[in-house]
Amino acid sequence: MLTVTMRTFFLSIILMFCILPIHSQVQRHFYHLDNTNGLINNEVNCVYRDKIGYAWIATSNGVDRYDGSRFKHYFSNYSDSVWLSNISEIKEDALGNLWLKRNYINYYVVYNRKRDNFYKHFMLYLKDNDISMPANPLKMEVDLSGNLWFLYDKAVKYYNFRNKQTKSFAIAGTNDIKFSRDMAYCLLGNGMICKISLHNNSMEFDASFAAICKRHSYRDFYLYVDRQNEMWIYSKWEIGVYYYENN
């Protein structure tokens, strides 16, 4: 016969299995947006959701703003040289304005949220906001605080919207730039990495990956910085991925 202790044990086991959750596949409902219900074009290059909550959908024939139920269409204005076809990236600055980059070329138009229209060239936007920058940067980026960064042949330049200050860093040949909350990471063409403190603007150079590049003749690489501030470097030239752990 079962003792009281054994009966209690077996009863506990039975109860445990009774209250275990039953695992099942999650069924989610996907909504389909295409040109039959409002989307400009079915060939979509990128999607961005802004701070207000609008979804911006860049297609091969223009850009849509979607509020969850309705679309607003924005088309290229050829007479004013505003090109909104084949947008590959959308970024948002600290003022809530959007920077749109076209595929394969270093061409940016800026959406002015207050006016609900586009600057045909980002330099006009900078001029309207009293931001002094040289023309023709190799690349521009927006950091996690919405501030602007411009890469040039011999310098990296930075504009802070909060204090309205511009900084210039003598860093030549920057291929890519990425950000954490307190640091900007510049990846140079020779593999050198420059870390810029966003608190005191100090610079620190790291030659670890440059030595690897020299040994293997690597070139044309890109940078990703994850939430742990660890760097991932990759290229289309079949080098795989290199990553750097912060110990």
Short mmCIF file of C-alpha atoms in Angstrom, two decimals:
data_model
loop_
_atom_site.label_atom_id
_atom_site.label_comp_id
_atom_site.label_asym_id
_atom_site.label_seq_id
_atom_site.Cartn_x
_atom_site.Cartn_y
_atom_site.Cartn_z
CA MET A 1 0.00 0.00 0.00
CA LEU A 2 1.11 3.58 -0.69
CA THR A 3 2.16 5.61 2.25
CA VAL A 4 0.82 9.12 2.76
CA THR A 5 4.16 10.52 1.62
CA MET A 6 4.13 8.51 -1.61
CA ARG A 7 0.50 9.42 -2.35
CA THR A 8 1.37 13.08 -1.89
CA PHE A 9 4.34 12.72 -4.21
CA PHE A 10 2.36 11.07 -7.02
CA LEU A 11 -0.46 13.58 -6.62
CA SER A 12 2.05 16.41 -6.99
CA ILE A 13 3.41 14.88 -10.20
CA ILE A 14 -0.11 14.54 -11.65
CA LEU A 15 -0.97 18.13 -10.77
CA MET A 16 2.28 19.38 -12.28
CA PHE A 17 1.48 17.83 -15.66
CA CYS A 18 -2.07 19.15 -15.49
CA ILE A 19 -0.95 22.76 -15.10
CA LEU A 20 1.93 22.69 -17.62
CA PRO A 21 1.15 25.00 -20.54
CA ILE A 22 0.31 23.36 -23.83
CA HIS A 23 2.72 24.60 -26.48
CA SER A 24 1.30 25.38 -29.87
CA GLN A 25 2.26 27.39 -32.90
CA VAL A 26 1.42 31.08 -32.71
CA GLN A 27 -1.02 32.11 -35.39
CA ARG A 28 -0.47 35.70 -36.51
CA HIS A 29 -2.55 37.60 -39.00
CA PHE A 30 -0.52 39.29 -41.72
CA TYR A 31 -2.05 42.25 -43.53
CA HIS A 32 -1.16 42.53 -47.19
CA LEU A 33 -0.49 45.96 -48.72
CA ASP A 34 -0.14 46.20 -52.48
CA ASN A 35 -1.27 48.29 -55.42
CA THR A 36 -4.81 46.92 -55.20
CA ASN A 37 -5.43 48.58 -51.82
CA GLY A 38 -3.41 51.76 -52.08
CA LEU A 39 0.33 51.09 -52.36
CA ILE A 40 1.98 53.07 -55.20
CA ASN A 41 3.94 50.13 -56.54
CA ASN A 42 4.55 46.52 -55.52
CA GLU A 43 8.33 46.76 -55.94
CA VAL A 44 9.40 47.88 -52.43
CA ASN A 45 12.99 48.87 -51.67
CA CYS A 46 12.81 49.74 -47.97
CA VAL A 47 10.41 50.41 -45.09
CA TYR A 48 10.87 52.79 -42.16
CA ARG A 49 8.57 53.59 -39.20
CA ASP A 50 9.14 57.10 -37.85
CA LYS A 51 8.90 58.39 -34.28
CA ILE A 52 5.31 59.53 -34.75
CA GLY A 53 4.24 56.09 -35.94
CA TYR A 54 3.89 56.52 -39.69
CA ALA A 55 5.27 53.76 -41.89
CA TRP A 56 7.20 55.04 -44.91
CA ILE A 57 7.32 52.60 -47.80
CA ALA A 58 9.78 53.39 -50.59
CA THR A 59 8.90 51.83 -53.95
CA SER A 60 10.41 51.98 -57.41
CA ASN A 61 7.86 54.63 -58.39
CA GLY A 62 7.60 56.87 -55.32
CA VAL A 63 7.17 56.88 -51.54
CA ASP A 64 4.07 56.09 -49.49
CA ARG A 65 3.25 57.27 -45.98
CA TYR A 66 0.92 54.78 -44.27
CA ASP A 67 -0.96 55.53 -41.04
CA GLY A 68 -2.43 52.06 -40.54
CA SER A 69 -5.48 52.62 -42.71
CA ARG A 70 -4.68 55.20 -45.39
CA PHE A 71 -1.84 55.98 -47.76
CA LYS A 72 -0.45 59.35 -48.75
CA HIS A 73 1.52 59.24 -51.99
CA TYR A 74 4.68 61.20 -52.75
CA PHE A 75 5.96 61.13 -56.32
CA SER A 76 9.07 62.51 -58.00
CA ASN A 77 8.71 66.11 -59.10
CA TYR A 78 10.81 66.18 -62.24
CA SER A 79 10.28 69.90 -62.89
CA ASP A 80 11.80 70.66 -59.46
CA SER A 81 14.39 67.83 -59.58
CA VAL A 82 12.96 65.98 -56.57
CA TRP A 83 13.65 62.30 -57.22
CA LEU A 84 11.70 59.84 -55.06
CA SER A 85 12.09 56.68 -57.10
CA ASN A 86 14.33 53.80 -56.01
CA ILE A 87 14.96 55.05 -52.47
CA SER A 88 17.17 52.53 -50.66
CA GLU A 89 17.48 54.03 -47.14
CA ILE A 90 15.39 56.25 -44.87
CA LYS A 91 16.81 57.88 -41.74
CA GLU A 92 15.26 60.29 -39.23
CA ASP A 93 17.10 63.19 -37.63
CA ALA A 94 16.56 64.86 -34.24
CA LEU A 95 14.06 67.33 -35.70
CA GLY A 96 11.91 64.50 -37.03
CA ASN A 97 12.81 65.15 -40.66
CA LEU A 98 13.60 62.22 -42.94
CA TRP A 99 16.69 61.65 -45.07
CA LEU A 100 16.06 59.51 -48.14
CA LYS A 101 18.92 58.04 -50.16
CA ARG A 102 18.59 56.75 -53.70
CA ASN A 103 19.96 53.37 -54.76
CA TYR A 104 23.66 53.18 -55.65
CA ILE A 105 24.25 56.94 -55.76
CA ASN A 106 25.15 59.41 -53.07
CA TYR A 107 21.96 61.44 -53.50
CA TYR A 108 19.80 62.52 -50.56
CA VAL A 109 16.49 64.34 -50.46
CA VAL A 110 15.09 65.52 -47.13
CA TYR A 111 11.44 65.41 -46.09
CA ASN A 112 10.38 68.52 -44.14
CA ARG A 113 7.75 67.36 -41.69
CA LYS A 114 6.37 70.82 -40.86
CA ARG A 115 5.85 71.72 -44.52
CA ASP A 116 5.01 68.20 -45.67
CA ASN A 117 7.28 68.49 -48.68
CA PHE A 118 10.77 67.59 -49.85
CA TYR A 119 14.00 69.49 -50.30
CA LYS A 120 15.41 68.47 -53.67
CA HIS A 121 18.90 68.43 -52.16
CA PHE A 122 20.03 68.04 -48.56
CA MET A 123 22.30 71.10 -48.80
CA LEU A 124 19.19 73.31 -49.02
CA TYR A 125 17.92 71.73 -45.81
CA LEU A 126 21.24 72.37 -44.08
CA LYS A 127 21.20 75.99 -45.24
CA ASP A 128 17.66 76.53 -43.90
CA ASN A 129 18.80 75.23 -40.50
CA ASP A 130 22.06 77.22 -40.45
CA ILE A 131 24.17 74.07 -40.58
CA SER A 132 27.52 74.66 -42.28
CA MET A 133 28.85 71.60 -44.13
CA PRO A 134 30.95 71.15 -47.28
CA ALA A 135 29.10 69.80 -50.30
CA ASN A 136 29.46 66.29 -51.72
CA PRO A 137 30.11 64.04 -48.72
CA LEU A 138 30.96 60.43 -49.50
CA LYS A 139 28.27 59.30 -47.09
CA MET A 140 25.96 60.61 -44.37
CA GLU A 141 24.59 58.89 -41.30
CA VAL A 142 22.26 59.70 -38.41
CA ASP A 143 23.31 58.54 -34.95
CA LEU A 144 21.04 57.18 -32.20
CA SER A 145 20.30 60.70 -30.94
CA GLY A 146 19.32 61.93 -34.39
CA ASN A 147 22.48 63.96 -34.99
CA LEU A 148 24.13 64.16 -38.42
CA TRP A 149 27.46 62.71 -39.52
CA PHE A 150 29.14 63.32 -42.88
CA LEU A 151 32.09 61.38 -44.27
CA TYR A 152 34.57 63.18 -46.54
CA ASP A 153 37.89 62.16 -48.09
CA LYS A 154 39.97 63.67 -45.30
CA ALA A 155 37.53 64.32 -42.46
CA VAL A 156 34.48 63.18 -40.55
CA LYS A 157 32.10 66.00 -39.63
CA TYR A 158 29.33 65.96 -37.04
CA TYR A 159 26.39 68.24 -36.24
CA ASN A 160 24.64 68.18 -32.85
CA PHE A 161 21.07 69.53 -33.00
CA ARG A 162 20.79 70.02 -29.23
CA ASN A 163 23.70 72.42 -28.81
CA LYS A 164 23.80 73.47 -32.50
CA GLN A 165 27.51 72.77 -32.76
CA THR A 166 29.58 71.32 -35.56
CA LYS A 167 32.68 69.20 -34.93
CA SER A 168 35.32 68.07 -37.39
CA PHE A 169 37.62 65.07 -36.95
CA ALA A 170 40.77 64.65 -39.05
CA ILE A 171 40.08 61.08 -40.15
CA ALA A 172 40.89 60.26 -43.77
CA GLY A 173 39.41 57.48 -45.89
CA THR A 174 36.46 56.37 -43.73
CA ASN A 175 34.50 53.55 -45.38
CA ASP A 176 31.68 53.23 -42.88
CA ILE A 177 30.46 54.62 -39.57
CA LYS A 178 28.15 53.15 -36.94
CA PHE A 179 27.06 54.17 -33.45
CA SER A 180 26.34 53.13 -29.89
CA ARG A 181 24.80 55.48 -27.34
CA ASP A 182 28.15 56.98 -26.34
CA MET A 183 30.49 56.16 -29.21
CA ALA A 184 30.93 56.56 -32.98
CA TYR A 185 32.89 53.79 -34.72
CA CYS A 186 34.67 54.70 -37.97
CA LEU A 187 35.97 51.91 -40.21
CA LEU A 188 38.72 53.19 -42.50
CA GLY A 189 39.57 51.86 -45.92
CA ASN A 190 42.76 50.20 -44.65
CA GLY A 191 40.89 48.41 -41.84
CA MET A 192 41.86 50.85 -39.11
CA ILE A 193 39.09 51.51 -36.59
CA CYS A 194 38.65 54.90 -34.94
CA LYS A 195 36.37 55.22 -31.93
CA ILE A 196 35.06 58.71 -31.18
CA SER A 197 33.61 59.46 -27.76
CA LEU A 198 30.31 61.33 -28.01
CA HIS A 199 30.90 62.76 -24.52
CA ASN A 200 34.28 64.46 -24.92
CA ASN A 201 35.05 64.01 -28.67
CA SER A 202 38.26 62.10 -27.93
CA MET A 203 39.54 59.65 -30.57
CA GLU A 204 41.10 56.23 -30.13
CA PHE A 205 42.62 54.24 -33.03
CA ASP A 206 42.67 50.44 -33.15
CA ALA A 207 44.93 48.71 -35.72
CA SER A 208 43.88 45.11 -34.97
CA PHE A 209 41.71 44.63 -38.05
CA ALA A 210 44.07 46.69 -40.22
CA ALA A 211 46.76 44.05 -39.60
CA ILE A 212 44.36 41.35 -40.80
CA CYS A 213 43.51 43.39 -43.91
CA LYS A 214 47.17 43.89 -44.76
CA ARG A 215 47.87 40.18 -44.36
CA HIS A 216 44.97 39.11 -46.62
CA SER A 217 44.61 42.17 -48.92
CA TYR A 218 41.02 42.78 -47.81
CA ARG A 219 39.04 45.79 -49.04
CA ASP A 220 35.53 47.26 -49.34
CA PHE A 221 34.13 46.26 -45.98
CA TYR A 222 31.19 47.36 -43.84
CA LEU A 223 30.62 47.72 -40.14
CA TYR A 224 27.84 46.72 -37.76
CA VAL A 225 27.85 47.51 -34.02
CA ASP A 226 25.46 45.48 -31.87
CA ARG A 227 23.75 46.32 -28.57
CA GLN A 228 26.75 45.07 -26.60
CA ASN A 229 28.97 47.51 -28.55
CA GLU A 230 30.68 44.60 -30.27
CA MET A 231 31.88 45.22 -33.83
CA TRP A 232 31.07 42.99 -36.81
CA ILE A 233 32.95 43.55 -40.08
CA TYR A 234 31.93 42.01 -43.39
CA SER A 235 32.39 42.42 -47.13
CA LYS A 236 30.95 41.27 -50.44
CA TRP A 237 34.41 39.89 -51.32
CA GLU A 238 33.81 36.52 -49.61
CA ILE A 239 35.80 37.13 -46.45
CA GLY A 240 33.07 35.87 -44.13
CA VAL A 241 32.49 37.93 -40.98
CA TYR A 242 34.96 39.17 -38.40
CA TYR A 243 33.69 40.22 -35.00
CA TYR A 244 35.34 41.86 -32.01
CA GLU A 245 34.22 41.08 -28.47
CA ASN A 246 34.44 43.71 -25.74
CA ASN A 247 35.96 41.91 -22.78
#
